[in-house]
Amino acid sequence: MTIAVENNSRQTLDFPYEELAGQVITAALDFEAFPYEAEVSLLLTDLEEIHEINRTQRGIDKPTDVLSFPMIEYPAPGDFSRLEEAVGCFHPDTGEAVLGDIVLCVDKVKEQALEYGHSVIREYAFLILHSMLHLLGYDHMTKEEALVMETKQEQILKVLKISR
């Protein structure tokens, strides 16, 4: 598995954030029984940069906590049965499935941890996990979809022993 972490944030994280990102990404893939080696990129950024990315990529002129840029379209969330038939899903050199990019705002991680009354580690892990589920085809546009994502998030965080 390849997890490329780039830290552009001026904020510091006082825990092994690259290691935790790897644990969360691996847990999500294991929980979903993803059948291939995978590649994921994680960019840690600040309010200004995520604001700009949100504005240019999504047309939303404000900062957000996390953005997900999936590289694969699935027949249904968590349905990996047709990946080998799809064009461009696998890196030509490594053979890994290229899942996509996660952009995480460290300022928002810290702000929301305080707001929700839990640790920065929990918020960081939660947002990466939330984004990973998007990279695996899940969404939360309807109440039913949101419930599925929320349930999976809580189950995976429990496996990781990360609680509020």
mmCIF file of C-alpha atoms in Angstrom:
data_model
loop_
_atom_site.group_PDB
_atom_site.id
_atom_site.type_symbol
_atom_site.label_atom_id
_atom_site.label_comp_id
_atom_site.label_asym_id
_atom_site.label_seq_id
_atom_site.Cartn_x
_atom_site.Cartn_y
_atom_site.Cartn_z
ATOM 1 C CA MET A 1 0.000 0.000 0.000
ATOM 2 C CA THR A 2 1.149 3.508 -0.772
ATOM 3 C CA ILE A 3 0.031 6.389 1.410
ATOM 4 C CA ALA A 4 1.582 9.665 0.337
ATOM 5 C CA VAL A 5 1.317 12.286 3.088
ATOM 6 C CA GLU A 6 2.224 15.891 2.372
ATOM 7 C CA ASN A 7 2.056 18.429 5.190
ATOM 8 C CA ASN A 8 1.561 22.032 4.022
ATOM 9 C CA SER A 9 -0.022 23.181 7.281
ATOM 10 C CA ARG A 10 1.586 25.759 9.520
ATOM 11 C CA GLN A 11 -0.173 24.069 12.460
ATOM 12 C CA THR A 12 1.624 21.319 14.327
ATOM 13 C CA LEU A 13 0.195 17.953 15.293
ATOM 14 C CA ASP A 14 1.697 16.513 18.482
ATOM 15 C CA PHE A 15 1.134 12.860 17.627
ATOM 16 C CA PRO A 16 2.504 10.553 14.903
ATOM 17 C CA TYR A 17 -0.004 11.791 12.322
ATOM 18 C CA GLU A 18 1.452 9.873 9.356
ATOM 19 C CA GLU A 19 1.311 6.613 11.288
ATOM 20 C CA LEU A 20 -2.261 7.275 12.438
ATOM 21 C CA ALA A 21 -3.325 8.136 8.874
ATOM 22 C CA GLY A 22 -1.943 4.784 7.746
ATOM 23 C CA GLN A 23 -3.786 2.938 10.505
ATOM 24 C CA VAL A 24 -7.096 4.635 9.653
ATOM 25 C CA ILE A 25 -6.737 4.065 5.912
ATOM 26 C CA THR A 26 -5.774 0.426 6.442
ATOM 27 C CA ALA A 27 -8.682 -0.112 8.854
ATOM 28 C CA ALA A 28 -11.155 1.319 6.338
ATOM 29 C CA LEU A 29 -9.825 -0.898 3.556
ATOM 30 C CA ASP A 30 -9.848 -3.968 5.810
ATOM 31 C CA PHE A 31 -13.360 -3.251 7.094
ATOM 32 C CA GLU A 32 -14.635 -2.933 3.544
ATOM 33 C CA ALA A 33 -12.656 -6.020 2.446
ATOM 34 C CA PHE A 34 -11.000 -4.044 -0.344
ATOM 35 C CA PRO A 35 -9.394 -6.799 -2.423
ATOM 36 C CA TYR A 36 -6.415 -4.904 -3.855
ATOM 37 C CA GLU A 37 -3.341 -3.034 -2.739
ATOM 38 C CA ALA A 38 -4.197 0.660 -2.765
ATOM 39 C CA GLU A 39 -2.719 4.099 -3.229
ATOM 40 C CA VAL A 40 -4.066 7.126 -1.329
ATOM 41 C CA SER A 41 -2.749 10.685 -1.151
ATOM 42 C CA LEU A 42 -3.283 12.820 1.962
ATOM 43 C CA LEU A 43 -2.602 16.546 1.936
ATOM 44 C CA LEU A 44 -2.611 18.346 5.296
ATOM 45 C CA THR A 45 -3.317 22.013 4.820
ATOM 46 C CA ASP A 46 -4.529 25.221 6.433
ATOM 47 C CA LEU A 47 -7.702 27.297 6.158
ATOM 48 C CA GLU A 48 -6.504 29.450 3.272
ATOM 49 C CA GLU A 49 -5.399 26.556 1.083
ATOM 50 C CA ILE A 50 -8.470 24.390 1.637
ATOM 51 C CA HIS A 51 -10.662 27.460 1.046
ATOM 52 C CA GLU A 52 -8.965 27.975 -2.318
ATOM 53 C CA ILE A 53 -9.241 24.285 -3.252
ATOM 54 C CA ASN A 54 -12.926 24.230 -2.226
ATOM 55 C CA ARG A 55 -13.586 27.377 -4.295
ATOM 56 C CA THR A 56 -11.773 26.224 -7.426
ATOM 57 C CA GLN A 57 -12.780 22.542 -7.371
ATOM 58 C CA ARG A 58 -16.307 22.714 -5.967
ATOM 59 C CA GLY A 59 -17.385 26.332 -6.486
ATOM 60 C CA ILE A 60 -17.908 26.757 -2.722
ATOM 61 C CA ASP A 61 -16.255 29.957 -1.487
ATOM 62 C CA LYS A 62 -15.434 28.976 2.094
ATOM 63 C CA PRO A 63 -13.065 26.690 3.963
ATOM 64 C CA THR A 64 -14.120 23.177 4.920
ATOM 65 C CA ASP A 65 -12.704 20.443 7.119
ATOM 66 C CA VAL A 66 -11.947 17.749 4.553
ATOM 67 C CA LEU A 67 -12.255 17.190 0.830
ATOM 68 C CA SER A 68 -12.317 13.861 -0.981
ATOM 69 C CA PHE A 69 -11.357 13.403 -4.599
ATOM 70 C CA PRO A 70 -12.189 9.806 -5.590
ATOM 71 C CA MET A 71 -10.473 8.417 -8.670
ATOM 72 C CA ILE A 72 -12.745 5.390 -9.061
ATOM 73 C CA GLU A 73 -16.466 5.137 -9.785
ATOM 74 C CA TYR A 74 -18.159 2.077 -8.300
ATOM 75 C CA PRO A 75 -21.399 0.375 -9.407
ATOM 76 C CA ALA A 76 -22.534 0.797 -5.781
ATOM 77 C CA PRO A 77 -20.774 1.900 -2.591
ATOM 78 C CA GLY A 78 -18.262 -0.724 -1.536
ATOM 79 C CA ASP A 79 -18.817 -2.788 -4.707
ATOM 80 C CA PHE A 80 -15.317 -3.582 -5.979
ATOM 81 C CA SER A 81 -16.380 -6.380 -8.335
ATOM 82 C CA ARG A 82 -15.706 -4.521 -11.585
ATOM 83 C CA LEU A 83 -12.507 -2.640 -10.838
ATOM 84 C CA GLU A 84 -10.370 -4.853 -13.047
ATOM 85 C CA GLU A 85 -12.689 -4.139 -15.992
ATOM 86 C CA ALA A 86 -12.512 -0.353 -15.548
ATOM 87 C CA VAL A 87 -9.889 1.733 -17.317
ATOM 88 C CA GLY A 88 -7.318 3.655 -15.308
ATOM 89 C CA CYS A 89 -8.091 2.286 -11.842
ATOM 90 C CA PHE A 90 -4.652 0.790 -11.286
ATOM 91 C CA HIS A 91 -1.252 2.449 -11.229
ATOM 92 C CA PRO A 92 0.689 1.099 -14.227
ATOM 93 C CA ASP A 93 3.945 0.671 -12.279
ATOM 94 C CA THR A 94 2.783 -0.562 -8.867
ATOM 95 C CA GLY A 95 -0.475 -2.291 -9.792
ATOM 96 C CA GLU A 96 -2.153 -0.573 -6.837
ATOM 97 C CA ALA A 97 -5.709 0.700 -7.115
ATOM 98 C CA VAL A 98 -5.505 4.495 -7.188
ATOM 99 C CA LEU A 99 -8.297 5.456 -4.790
ATOM 100 C CA GLY A 100 -7.819 9.213 -4.812
ATOM 101 C CA ASP A 101 -6.881 12.217 -2.733
ATOM 102 C CA ILE A 102 -7.834 13.473 0.711
ATOM 103 C CA VAL A 103 -7.283 17.128 1.629
ATOM 104 C CA LEU A 104 -7.509 17.725 5.373
ATOM 105 C CA CYS A 105 -7.506 21.126 7.073
ATOM 106 C CA VAL A 106 -5.484 20.926 10.293
ATOM 107 C CA ASP A 107 -6.985 24.225 11.530
ATOM 108 C CA LYS A 108 -10.466 22.684 11.249
ATOM 109 C CA VAL A 109 -9.323 19.456 12.927
ATOM 110 C CA LYS A 110 -8.262 21.428 15.992
ATOM 111 C CA GLU A 111 -11.283 23.746 15.929
ATOM 112 C CA GLN A 112 -13.787 20.900 15.629
ATOM 113 C CA ALA A 113 -12.099 18.749 18.270
ATOM 114 C CA LEU A 114 -12.587 21.615 20.708
ATOM 115 C CA GLU A 115 -16.140 22.303 19.500
ATOM 116 C CA TYR A 116 -17.213 18.640 19.776
ATOM 117 C CA GLY A 117 -15.367 18.035 23.037
ATOM 118 C CA HIS A 118 -13.069 15.241 21.931
ATOM 119 C CA SER A 119 -9.383 14.844 21.156
ATOM 120 C CA VAL A 120 -7.551 16.170 18.126
ATOM 121 C CA ILE A 121 -6.539 12.560 17.426
ATOM 122 C CA ARG A 122 -10.189 11.488 17.295
ATOM 123 C CA GLU A 123 -11.165 14.339 14.950
ATOM 124 C CA TYR A 124 -8.163 13.729 12.694
ATOM 125 C CA ALA A 125 -8.909 9.993 12.475
ATOM 126 C CA PHE A 126 -12.637 10.600 11.960
ATOM 127 C CA LEU A 127 -12.119 13.019 9.062
ATOM 128 C CA ILE A 128 -9.641 10.736 7.301
ATOM 129 C CA LEU A 129 -12.022 7.812 7.774
ATOM 130 C CA HIS A 130 -14.976 9.858 6.496
ATOM 131 C CA SER A 131 -12.967 10.751 3.415
ATOM 132 C CA MET A 132 -11.838 7.151 2.895
ATOM 133 C CA LEU A 133 -15.458 6.036 2.776
ATOM 134 C CA HIS A 134 -16.021 8.626 0.027
ATOM 135 C CA LEU A 135 -13.012 7.193 -1.834
ATOM 136 C CA LEU A 136 -14.700 3.772 -1.565
ATOM 137 C CA GLY A 137 -17.930 5.027 -3.125
ATOM 138 C CA TYR A 138 -20.018 6.032 -0.111
ATOM 139 C CA ASP A 139 -21.867 9.327 0.199
ATOM 140 C CA HIS A 140 -24.285 11.064 2.561
ATOM 141 C CA MET A 141 -26.655 12.922 0.248
ATOM 142 C CA THR A 142 -29.735 11.143 1.627
ATOM 143 C CA LYS A 143 -30.672 10.173 5.186
ATOM 144 C CA GLU A 144 -30.201 6.512 4.309
ATOM 145 C CA GLU A 145 -26.731 7.071 2.847
ATOM 146 C CA ALA A 146 -25.739 9.209 5.835
ATOM 147 C CA LEU A 147 -26.845 6.491 8.248
ATOM 148 C CA VAL A 148 -24.757 3.888 6.404
ATOM 149 C CA MET A 149 -21.671 6.127 6.523
ATOM 150 C CA GLU A 150 -22.175 7.091 10.165
ATOM 151 C CA THR A 151 -22.591 3.454 11.185
ATOM 152 C CA LYS A 152 -19.451 2.391 9.313
ATOM 153 C CA GLN A 153 -17.476 5.301 10.766
ATOM 154 C CA GLU A 154 -18.409 4.384 14.321
ATOM 155 C CA GLN A 155 -17.703 0.683 13.734
ATOM 156 C CA ILE A 156 -14.258 1.358 12.261
ATOM 157 C CA LEU A 157 -13.342 3.871 14.979
ATOM 158 C CA LYS A 158 -14.334 1.219 17.510
ATOM 159 C CA VAL A 159 -11.994 -1.286 15.839
ATOM 160 C CA LEU A 160 -9.243 1.355 16.075
ATOM 161 C CA LYS A 161 -10.154 1.982 19.732
ATOM 162 C CA ILE A 162 -10.641 5.682 19.041
ATOM 163 C CA SER A 163 -13.576 7.112 20.960
ATOM 164 C CA ARG A 164 -15.047 10.486 21.726
#
